mmCIF file of C-alpha atoms and ligand atoms in Angstrom:
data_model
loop_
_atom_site.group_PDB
_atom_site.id
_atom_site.type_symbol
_atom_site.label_atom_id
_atom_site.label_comp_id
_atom_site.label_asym_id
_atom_site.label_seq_id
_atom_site.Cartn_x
_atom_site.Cartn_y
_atom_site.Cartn_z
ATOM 1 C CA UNK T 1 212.275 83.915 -72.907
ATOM 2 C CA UNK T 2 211.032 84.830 -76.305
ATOM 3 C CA UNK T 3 213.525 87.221 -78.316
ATOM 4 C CA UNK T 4 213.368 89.598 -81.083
ATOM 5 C CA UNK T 5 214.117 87.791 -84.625
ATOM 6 C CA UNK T 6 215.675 90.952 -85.056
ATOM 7 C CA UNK T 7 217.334 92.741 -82.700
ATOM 8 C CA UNK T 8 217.398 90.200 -79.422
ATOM 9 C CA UNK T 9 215.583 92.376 -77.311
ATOM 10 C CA UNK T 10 213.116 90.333 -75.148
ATOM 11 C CA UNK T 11 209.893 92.625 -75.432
ATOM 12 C CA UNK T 12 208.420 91.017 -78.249
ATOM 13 C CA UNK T 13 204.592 92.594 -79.193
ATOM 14 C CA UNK T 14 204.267 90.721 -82.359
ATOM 15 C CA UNK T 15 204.382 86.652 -83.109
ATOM 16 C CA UNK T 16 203.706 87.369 -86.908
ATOM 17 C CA UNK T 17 202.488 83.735 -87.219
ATOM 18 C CA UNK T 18 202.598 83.272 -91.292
ATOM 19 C CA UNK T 19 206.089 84.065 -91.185
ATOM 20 C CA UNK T 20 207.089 82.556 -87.938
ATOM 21 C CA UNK T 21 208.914 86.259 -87.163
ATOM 22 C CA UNK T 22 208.679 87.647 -83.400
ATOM 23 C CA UNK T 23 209.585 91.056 -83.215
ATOM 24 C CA UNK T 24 209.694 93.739 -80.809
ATOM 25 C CA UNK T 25 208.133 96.817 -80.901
ATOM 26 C CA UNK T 26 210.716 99.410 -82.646
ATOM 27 C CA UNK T 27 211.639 96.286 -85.138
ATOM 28 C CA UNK T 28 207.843 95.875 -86.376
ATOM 29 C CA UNK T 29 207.536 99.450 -87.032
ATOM 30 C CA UNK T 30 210.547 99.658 -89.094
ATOM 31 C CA UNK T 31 209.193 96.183 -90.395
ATOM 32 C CA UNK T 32 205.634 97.594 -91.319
ATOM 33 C CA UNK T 33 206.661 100.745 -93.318
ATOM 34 C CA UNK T 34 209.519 99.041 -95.096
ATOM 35 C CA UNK T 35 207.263 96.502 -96.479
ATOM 36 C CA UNK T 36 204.580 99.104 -97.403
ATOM 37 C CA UNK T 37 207.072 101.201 -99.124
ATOM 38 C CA UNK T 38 208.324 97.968 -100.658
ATOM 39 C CA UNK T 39 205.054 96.675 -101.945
ATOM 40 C CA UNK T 40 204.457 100.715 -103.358
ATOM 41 C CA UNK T 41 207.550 100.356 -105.356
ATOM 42 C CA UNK T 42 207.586 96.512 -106.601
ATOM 43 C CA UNK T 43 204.077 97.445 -107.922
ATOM 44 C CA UNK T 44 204.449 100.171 -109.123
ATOM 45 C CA UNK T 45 201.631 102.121 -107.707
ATOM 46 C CA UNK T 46 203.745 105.806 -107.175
ATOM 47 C CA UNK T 47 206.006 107.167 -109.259
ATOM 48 C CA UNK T 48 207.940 110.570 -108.512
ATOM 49 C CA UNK T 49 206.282 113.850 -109.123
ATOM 50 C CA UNK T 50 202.552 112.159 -108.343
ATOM 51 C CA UNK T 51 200.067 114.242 -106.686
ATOM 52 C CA UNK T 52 198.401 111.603 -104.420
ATOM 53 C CA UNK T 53 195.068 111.918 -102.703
ATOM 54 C CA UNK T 54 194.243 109.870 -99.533
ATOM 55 C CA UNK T 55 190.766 108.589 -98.379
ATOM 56 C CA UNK T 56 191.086 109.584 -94.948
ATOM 57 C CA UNK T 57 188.229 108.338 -93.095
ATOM 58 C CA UNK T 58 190.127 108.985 -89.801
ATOM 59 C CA UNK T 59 189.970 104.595 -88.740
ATOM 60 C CA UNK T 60 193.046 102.871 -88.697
ATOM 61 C CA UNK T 61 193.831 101.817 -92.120
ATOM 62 C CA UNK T 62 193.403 105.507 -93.724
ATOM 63 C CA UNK T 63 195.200 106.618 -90.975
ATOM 64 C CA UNK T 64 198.532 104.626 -91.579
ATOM 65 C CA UNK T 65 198.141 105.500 -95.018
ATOM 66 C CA UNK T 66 198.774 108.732 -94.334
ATOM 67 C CA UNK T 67 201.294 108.408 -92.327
ATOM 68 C CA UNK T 68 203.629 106.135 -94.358
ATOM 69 C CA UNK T 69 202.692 108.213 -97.711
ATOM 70 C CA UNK T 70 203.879 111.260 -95.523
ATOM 71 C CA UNK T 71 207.252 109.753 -95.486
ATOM 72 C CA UNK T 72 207.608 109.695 -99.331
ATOM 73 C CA UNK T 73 206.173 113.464 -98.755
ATOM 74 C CA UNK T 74 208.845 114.770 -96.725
ATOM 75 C CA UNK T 75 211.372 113.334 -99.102
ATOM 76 C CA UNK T 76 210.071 115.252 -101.794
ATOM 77 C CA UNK T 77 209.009 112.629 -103.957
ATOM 78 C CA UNK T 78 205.205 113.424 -104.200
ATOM 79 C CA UNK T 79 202.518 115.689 -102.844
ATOM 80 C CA UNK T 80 199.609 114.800 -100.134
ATOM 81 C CA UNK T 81 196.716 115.857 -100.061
ATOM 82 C CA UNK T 82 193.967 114.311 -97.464
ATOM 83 C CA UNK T 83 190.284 114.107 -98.219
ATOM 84 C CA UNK T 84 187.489 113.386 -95.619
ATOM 85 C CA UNK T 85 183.929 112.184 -96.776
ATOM 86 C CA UNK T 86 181.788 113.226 -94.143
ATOM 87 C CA UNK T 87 178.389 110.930 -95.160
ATOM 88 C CA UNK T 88 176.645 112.506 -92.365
ATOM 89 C CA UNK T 89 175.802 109.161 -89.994
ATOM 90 C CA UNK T 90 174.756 110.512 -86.375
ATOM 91 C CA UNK T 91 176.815 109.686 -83.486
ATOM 92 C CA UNK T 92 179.370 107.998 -85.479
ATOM 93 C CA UNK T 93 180.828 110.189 -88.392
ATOM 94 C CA UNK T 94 181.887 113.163 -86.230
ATOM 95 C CA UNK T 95 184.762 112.066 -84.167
ATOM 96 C CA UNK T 96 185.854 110.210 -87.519
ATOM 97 C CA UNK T 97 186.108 113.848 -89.185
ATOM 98 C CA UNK T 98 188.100 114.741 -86.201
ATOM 99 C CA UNK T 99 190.145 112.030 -85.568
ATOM 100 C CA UNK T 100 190.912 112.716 -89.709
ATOM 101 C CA UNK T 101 191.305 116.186 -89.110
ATOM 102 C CA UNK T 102 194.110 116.020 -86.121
ATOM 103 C CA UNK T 103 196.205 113.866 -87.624
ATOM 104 C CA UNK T 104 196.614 115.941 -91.247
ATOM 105 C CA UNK T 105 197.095 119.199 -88.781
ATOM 106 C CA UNK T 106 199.544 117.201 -87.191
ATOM 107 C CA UNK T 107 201.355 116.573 -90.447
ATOM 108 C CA UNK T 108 200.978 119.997 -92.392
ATOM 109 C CA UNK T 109 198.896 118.202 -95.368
ATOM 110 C CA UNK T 110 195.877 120.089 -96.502
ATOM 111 C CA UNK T 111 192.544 118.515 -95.435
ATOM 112 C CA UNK T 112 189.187 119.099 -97.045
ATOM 113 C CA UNK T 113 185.964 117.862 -95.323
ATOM 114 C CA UNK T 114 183.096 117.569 -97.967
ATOM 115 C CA UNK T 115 179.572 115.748 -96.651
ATOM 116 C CA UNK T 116 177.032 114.409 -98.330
ATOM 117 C CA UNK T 117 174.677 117.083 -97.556
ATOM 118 C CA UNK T 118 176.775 119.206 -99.492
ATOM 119 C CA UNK T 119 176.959 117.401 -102.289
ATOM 120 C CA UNK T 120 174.300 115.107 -102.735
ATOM 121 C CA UNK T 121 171.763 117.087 -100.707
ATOM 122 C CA UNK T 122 170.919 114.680 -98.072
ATOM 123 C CA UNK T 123 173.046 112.998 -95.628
ATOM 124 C CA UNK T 124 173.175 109.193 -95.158
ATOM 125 C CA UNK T 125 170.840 109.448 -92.213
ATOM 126 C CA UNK T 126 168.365 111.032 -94.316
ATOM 127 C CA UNK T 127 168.927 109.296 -97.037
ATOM 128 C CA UNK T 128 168.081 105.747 -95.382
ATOM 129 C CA UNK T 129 164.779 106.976 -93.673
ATOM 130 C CA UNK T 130 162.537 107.114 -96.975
ATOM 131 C CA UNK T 131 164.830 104.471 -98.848
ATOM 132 C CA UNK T 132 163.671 101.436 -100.373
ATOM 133 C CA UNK T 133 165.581 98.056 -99.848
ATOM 134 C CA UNK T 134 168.682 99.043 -100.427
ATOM 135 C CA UNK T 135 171.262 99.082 -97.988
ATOM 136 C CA UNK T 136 173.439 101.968 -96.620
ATOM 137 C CA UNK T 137 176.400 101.019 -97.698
ATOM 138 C CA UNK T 138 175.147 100.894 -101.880
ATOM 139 C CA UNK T 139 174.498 104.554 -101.713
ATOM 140 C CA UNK T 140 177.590 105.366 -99.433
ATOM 141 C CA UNK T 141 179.924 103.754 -101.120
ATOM 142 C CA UNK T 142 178.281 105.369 -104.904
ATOM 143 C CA UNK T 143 178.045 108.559 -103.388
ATOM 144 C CA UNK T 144 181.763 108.271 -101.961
ATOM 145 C CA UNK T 145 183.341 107.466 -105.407
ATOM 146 C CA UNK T 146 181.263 109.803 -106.857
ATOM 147 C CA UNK T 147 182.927 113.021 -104.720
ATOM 148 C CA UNK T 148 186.320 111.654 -104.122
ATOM 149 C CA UNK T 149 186.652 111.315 -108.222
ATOM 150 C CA UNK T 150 185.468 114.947 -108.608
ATOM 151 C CA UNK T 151 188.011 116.253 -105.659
ATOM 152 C CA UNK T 152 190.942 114.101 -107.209
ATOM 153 C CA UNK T 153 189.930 116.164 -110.339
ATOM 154 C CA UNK T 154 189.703 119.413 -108.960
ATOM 155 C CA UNK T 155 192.870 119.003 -106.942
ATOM 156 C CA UNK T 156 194.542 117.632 -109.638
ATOM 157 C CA UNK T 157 195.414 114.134 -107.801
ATOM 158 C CA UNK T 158 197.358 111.966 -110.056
ATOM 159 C CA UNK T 159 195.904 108.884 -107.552
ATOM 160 C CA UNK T 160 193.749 108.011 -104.864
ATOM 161 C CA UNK T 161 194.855 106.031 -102.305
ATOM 162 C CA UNK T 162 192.778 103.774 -99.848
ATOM 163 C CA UNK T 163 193.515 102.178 -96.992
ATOM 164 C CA UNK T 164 192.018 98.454 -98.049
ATOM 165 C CA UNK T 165 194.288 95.981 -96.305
ATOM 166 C CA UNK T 166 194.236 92.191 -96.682
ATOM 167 C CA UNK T 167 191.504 91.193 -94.602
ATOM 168 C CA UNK T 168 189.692 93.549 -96.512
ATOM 169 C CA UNK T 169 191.283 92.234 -99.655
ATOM 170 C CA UNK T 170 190.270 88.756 -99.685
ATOM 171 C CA UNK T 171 186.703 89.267 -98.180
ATOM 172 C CA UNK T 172 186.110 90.468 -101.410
ATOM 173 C CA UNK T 173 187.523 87.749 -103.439
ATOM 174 C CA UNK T 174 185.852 85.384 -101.290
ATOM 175 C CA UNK T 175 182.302 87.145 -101.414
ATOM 176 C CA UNK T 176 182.688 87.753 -105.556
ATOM 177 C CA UNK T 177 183.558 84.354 -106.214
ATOM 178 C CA UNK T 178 180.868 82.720 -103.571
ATOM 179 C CA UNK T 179 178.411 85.024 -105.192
ATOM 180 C CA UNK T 180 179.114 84.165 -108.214
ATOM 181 C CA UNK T 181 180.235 87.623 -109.232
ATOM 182 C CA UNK T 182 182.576 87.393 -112.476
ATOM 183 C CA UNK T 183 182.485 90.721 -113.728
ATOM 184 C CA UNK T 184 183.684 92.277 -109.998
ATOM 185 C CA UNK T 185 186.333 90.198 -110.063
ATOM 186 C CA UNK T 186 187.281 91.498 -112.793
ATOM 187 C CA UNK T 187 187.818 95.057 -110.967
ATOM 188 C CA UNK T 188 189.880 93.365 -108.330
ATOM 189 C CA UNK T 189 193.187 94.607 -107.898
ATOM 190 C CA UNK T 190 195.958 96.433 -106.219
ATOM 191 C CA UNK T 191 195.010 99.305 -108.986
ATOM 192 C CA UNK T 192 192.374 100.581 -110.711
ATOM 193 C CA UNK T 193 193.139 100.721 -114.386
ATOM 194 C CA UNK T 194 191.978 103.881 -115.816
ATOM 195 C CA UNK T 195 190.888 102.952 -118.695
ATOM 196 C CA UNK T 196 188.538 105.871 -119.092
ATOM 197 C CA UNK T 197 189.303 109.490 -119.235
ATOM 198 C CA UNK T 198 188.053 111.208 -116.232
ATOM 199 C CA UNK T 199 188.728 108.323 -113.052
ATOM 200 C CA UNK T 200 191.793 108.613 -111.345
ATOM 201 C CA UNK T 201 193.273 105.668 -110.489
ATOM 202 C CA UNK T 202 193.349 104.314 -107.359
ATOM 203 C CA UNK T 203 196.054 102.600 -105.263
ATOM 204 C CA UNK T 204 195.444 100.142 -101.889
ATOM 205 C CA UNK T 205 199.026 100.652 -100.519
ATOM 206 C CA UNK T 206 198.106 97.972 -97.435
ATOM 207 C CA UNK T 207 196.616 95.571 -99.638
ATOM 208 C CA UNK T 208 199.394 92.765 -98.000
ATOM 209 C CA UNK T 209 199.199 93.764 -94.203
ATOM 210 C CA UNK T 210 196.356 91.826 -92.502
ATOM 211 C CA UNK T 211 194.361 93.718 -90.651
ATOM 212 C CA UNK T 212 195.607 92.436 -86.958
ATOM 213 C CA UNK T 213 198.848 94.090 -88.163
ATOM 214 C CA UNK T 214 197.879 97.345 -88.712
ATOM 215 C CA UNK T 215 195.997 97.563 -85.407
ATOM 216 C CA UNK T 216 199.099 96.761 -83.993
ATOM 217 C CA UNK T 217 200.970 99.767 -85.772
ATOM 218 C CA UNK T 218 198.367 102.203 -84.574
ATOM 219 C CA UNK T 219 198.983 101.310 -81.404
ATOM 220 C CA UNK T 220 203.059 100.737 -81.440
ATOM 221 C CA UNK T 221 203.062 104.321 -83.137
ATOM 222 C CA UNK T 222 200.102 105.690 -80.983
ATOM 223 C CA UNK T 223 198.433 107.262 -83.285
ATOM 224 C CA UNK T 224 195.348 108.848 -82.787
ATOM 225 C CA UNK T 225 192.328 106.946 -85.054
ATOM 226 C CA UNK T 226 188.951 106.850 -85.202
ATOM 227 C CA UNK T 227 188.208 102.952 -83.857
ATOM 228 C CA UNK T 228 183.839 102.862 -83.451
ATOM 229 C CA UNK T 229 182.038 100.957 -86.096
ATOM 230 C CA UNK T 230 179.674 102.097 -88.872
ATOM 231 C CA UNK T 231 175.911 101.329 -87.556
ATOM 232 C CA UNK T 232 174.873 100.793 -90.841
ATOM 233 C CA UNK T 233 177.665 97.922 -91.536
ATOM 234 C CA UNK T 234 175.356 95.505 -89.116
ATOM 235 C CA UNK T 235 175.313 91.581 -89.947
ATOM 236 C CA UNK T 236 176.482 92.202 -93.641
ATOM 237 C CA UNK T 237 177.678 88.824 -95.912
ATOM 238 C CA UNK T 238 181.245 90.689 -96.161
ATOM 239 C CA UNK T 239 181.396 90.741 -92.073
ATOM 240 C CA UNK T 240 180.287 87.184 -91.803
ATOM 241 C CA UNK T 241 183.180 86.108 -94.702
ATOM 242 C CA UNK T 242 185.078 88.279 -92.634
ATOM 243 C CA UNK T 243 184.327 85.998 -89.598
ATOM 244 C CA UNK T 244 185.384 82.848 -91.440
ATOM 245 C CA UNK T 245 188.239 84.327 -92.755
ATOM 246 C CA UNK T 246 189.618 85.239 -89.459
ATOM 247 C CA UNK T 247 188.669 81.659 -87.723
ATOM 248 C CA UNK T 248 190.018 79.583 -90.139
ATOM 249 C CA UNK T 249 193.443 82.097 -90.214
ATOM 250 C CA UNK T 250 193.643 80.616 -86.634
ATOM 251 C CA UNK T 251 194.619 77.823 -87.933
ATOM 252 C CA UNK T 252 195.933 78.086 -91.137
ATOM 253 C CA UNK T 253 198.063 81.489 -90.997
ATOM 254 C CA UNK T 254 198.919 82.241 -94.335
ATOM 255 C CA UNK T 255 195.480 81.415 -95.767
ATOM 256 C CA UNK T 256 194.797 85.467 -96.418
ATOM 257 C CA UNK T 257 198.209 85.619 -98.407
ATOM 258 C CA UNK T 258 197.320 82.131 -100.459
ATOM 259 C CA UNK T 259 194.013 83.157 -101.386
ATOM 260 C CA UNK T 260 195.580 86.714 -102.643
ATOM 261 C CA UNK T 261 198.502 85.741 -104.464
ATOM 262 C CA UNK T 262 195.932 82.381 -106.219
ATOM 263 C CA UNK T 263 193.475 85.270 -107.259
ATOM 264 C CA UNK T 264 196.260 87.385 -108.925
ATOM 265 C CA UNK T 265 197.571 84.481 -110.775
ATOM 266 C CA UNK T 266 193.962 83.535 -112.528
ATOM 267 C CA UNK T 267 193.005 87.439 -112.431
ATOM 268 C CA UNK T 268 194.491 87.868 -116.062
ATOM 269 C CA UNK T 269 192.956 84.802 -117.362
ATOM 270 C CA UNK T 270 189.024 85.958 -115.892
ATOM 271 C CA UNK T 271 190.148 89.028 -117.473
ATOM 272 C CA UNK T 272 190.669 88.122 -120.465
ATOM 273 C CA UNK T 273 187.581 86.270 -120.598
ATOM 274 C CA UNK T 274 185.093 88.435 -118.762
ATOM 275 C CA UNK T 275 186.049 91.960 -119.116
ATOM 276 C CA UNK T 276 183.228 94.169 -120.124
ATOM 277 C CA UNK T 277 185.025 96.330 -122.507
ATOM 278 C CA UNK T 278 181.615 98.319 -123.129
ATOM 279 C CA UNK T 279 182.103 101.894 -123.638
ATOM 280 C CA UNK T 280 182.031 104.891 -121.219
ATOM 281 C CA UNK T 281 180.035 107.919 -121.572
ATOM 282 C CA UNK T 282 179.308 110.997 -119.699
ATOM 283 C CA UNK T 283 176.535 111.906 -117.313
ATOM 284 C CA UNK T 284 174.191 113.926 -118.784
ATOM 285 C CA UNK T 285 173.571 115.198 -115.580
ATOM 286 C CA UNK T 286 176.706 115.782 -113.705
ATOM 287 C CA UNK T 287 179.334 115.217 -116.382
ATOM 288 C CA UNK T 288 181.303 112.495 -114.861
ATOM 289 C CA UNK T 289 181.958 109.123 -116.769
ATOM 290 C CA UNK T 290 179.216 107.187 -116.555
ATOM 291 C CA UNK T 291 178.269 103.251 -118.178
ATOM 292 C CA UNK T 292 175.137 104.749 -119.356
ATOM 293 C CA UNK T 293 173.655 108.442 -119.959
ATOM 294 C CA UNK T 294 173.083 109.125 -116.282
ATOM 295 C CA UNK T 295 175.671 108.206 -113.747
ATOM 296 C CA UNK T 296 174.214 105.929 -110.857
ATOM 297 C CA UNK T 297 174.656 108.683 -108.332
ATOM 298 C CA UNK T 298 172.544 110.861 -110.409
ATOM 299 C CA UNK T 299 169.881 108.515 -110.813
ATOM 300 C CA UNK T 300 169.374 107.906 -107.001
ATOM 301 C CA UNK T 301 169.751 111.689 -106.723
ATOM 302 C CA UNK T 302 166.885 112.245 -109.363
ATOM 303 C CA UNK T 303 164.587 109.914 -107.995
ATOM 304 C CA UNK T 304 164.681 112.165 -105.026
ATOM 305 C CA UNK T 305 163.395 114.697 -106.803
ATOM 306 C CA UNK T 306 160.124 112.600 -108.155
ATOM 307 C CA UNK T 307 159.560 111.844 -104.762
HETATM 308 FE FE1 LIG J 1 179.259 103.534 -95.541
HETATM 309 FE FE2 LIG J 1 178.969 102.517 -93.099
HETATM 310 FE FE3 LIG J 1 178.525 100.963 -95.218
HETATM 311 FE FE4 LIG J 1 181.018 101.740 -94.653
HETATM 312 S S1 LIG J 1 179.697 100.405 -93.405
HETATM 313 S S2 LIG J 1 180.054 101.743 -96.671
HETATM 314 S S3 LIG J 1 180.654 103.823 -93.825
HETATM 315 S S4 LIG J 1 177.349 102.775 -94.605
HETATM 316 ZN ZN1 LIG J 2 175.968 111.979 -112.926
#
């Protein structure tokens, strides 16, 4: 019978294939936030005193966030504060919000919900009926960093932290570099540099645990998270790159981890020759730092308004 690498008990729930570890429940756990608190320090992406802001969407990755950056909470060595978008998608968003909501109760951290319709003026739903070819996720994910850098502000967050894990991680090296996509690469990274006055950076704390992993934690911890898919996110290139990425994991296990740690070797040297160092300005509109005189959100919101 198959024993824990770790402890010998025989209940093993994990055969973590691209290290050849099996472990048993309590000794992934353990395993899991270790190695997250690891990664946070060996990067560098918290120091003590920081004021960190999480994306909580309420799914599983957001969710773990949390709950590991809670742990660095309680020991006094930053501040929490959770932050749900709500983009206002029917039938999907609302158990998300309170999925979010239950588990910052359930951790004292102060939780603000802020929707699109509040902001923006339209929610996603709306915004999609009388929109052109764009997709959902464009304006979602413009409109997203667009509030969650003016919260961070107003809260005074030192960082924002998202819960992109590996999967995520390398999708969007693949899709950048299949694209042909230079200049995003460029942006790719286990933190934002803020090289502008006015972002606050942002940290991916799971950037190293494969996706497979973390659905394991949420369920070895049974934690409550939000697990329904977006509607809009459909047939999407990152889902099918997602596809291959899993299949060809199968077998070759550590190709997630090889593809990562290639792209952070040869990251400085497309950096060095593709960076656009072109200087940042300020929305006209809305005040936030912007790449020309109106910020993108602004200019879809705008166009609304010549409608
Ligand atoms: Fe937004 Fe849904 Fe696209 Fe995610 S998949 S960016 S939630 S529209
Ligand atoms: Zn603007």
């Amino acid at each position: 019978m198959d024993t824990c690498d770790k402890c010998g008990k025989p209940q093993i729930i994990i055969n973590r294939k691209q290290s050849g570890q099996m472990l048993c429940q309590d000794c992934f756990i353990k395993f899991i936030q270790e190695k997250v608190l690891k990664d946070i320090r060996r990067q560098k992406l918290i120091k003590k005193g920081d004021k960190v802001l999480v994306a909580l969407s309420g799914g599983k990755d957001s969710v773990m966030v949390l709950h590991i950056l809670n742990s660095l909470r309680n020991r006094r060595i930053i501040d929490l504060v959770a932050v749900t978008i709500d983009e206002g998608i029917s039938g999907y968003r609302e158990d998300g919000v309170r999925i979010a909501a239950q588990n910052a109760e359930a951790l004292g951290i102060k939780h603000r919900i802020i929707s699109f319709k509040e902001c923006v003026g339209r929610t996603l739903d709306e915004i999609m009926v009388d929109s052109d070819d764009r997709n959902a996720c464009t304006y979602c994910g413009v409109f997203r960093r667009w509030i969650l850098n003016q919260v961070a502000r107003e809260e005074g967050a030192t960082k924002i932290a998202t819960g992109h894990n590996l999967d995520d991680e390398t999708q969007s090296i693949l899709m950048n570099y299949l694209e042909g996509n230079i200049h995003n690469l460029t942006r790719i990274g286990v933190q934002s540099e803020s090289m502008y006055e006015g972002f606050t950076v942002k940290i991916k704390p799971l950037r190293e645990i494969p996706e497979k992993e973390i659905a394991t934690y949420v369920l070895a911890t049974d934690l409550p998270v939000h697990l329904a898919g977006c509607p809009y996110a459909g047939d999407s290139f990152r889902a099918k790159i997602g596809t291959f990425l899993k299949e060809i994991s199968k077998e070759h296990p550590t190709i997630m981890y090889s593809t990562l740690r290639g792209f952070d070797k040869i990251k400085p040297v497309i950096k060095e020759k593709f960076s656009q160092k072109g200087s940042m300005d300020i929305c006209q509109e809305c005040g936030e730092p912007s790449a020309g005189k109106i910020c993108k959100a602004c200019s879809f919101r705008l166009s609304w308004n010549h409608e």
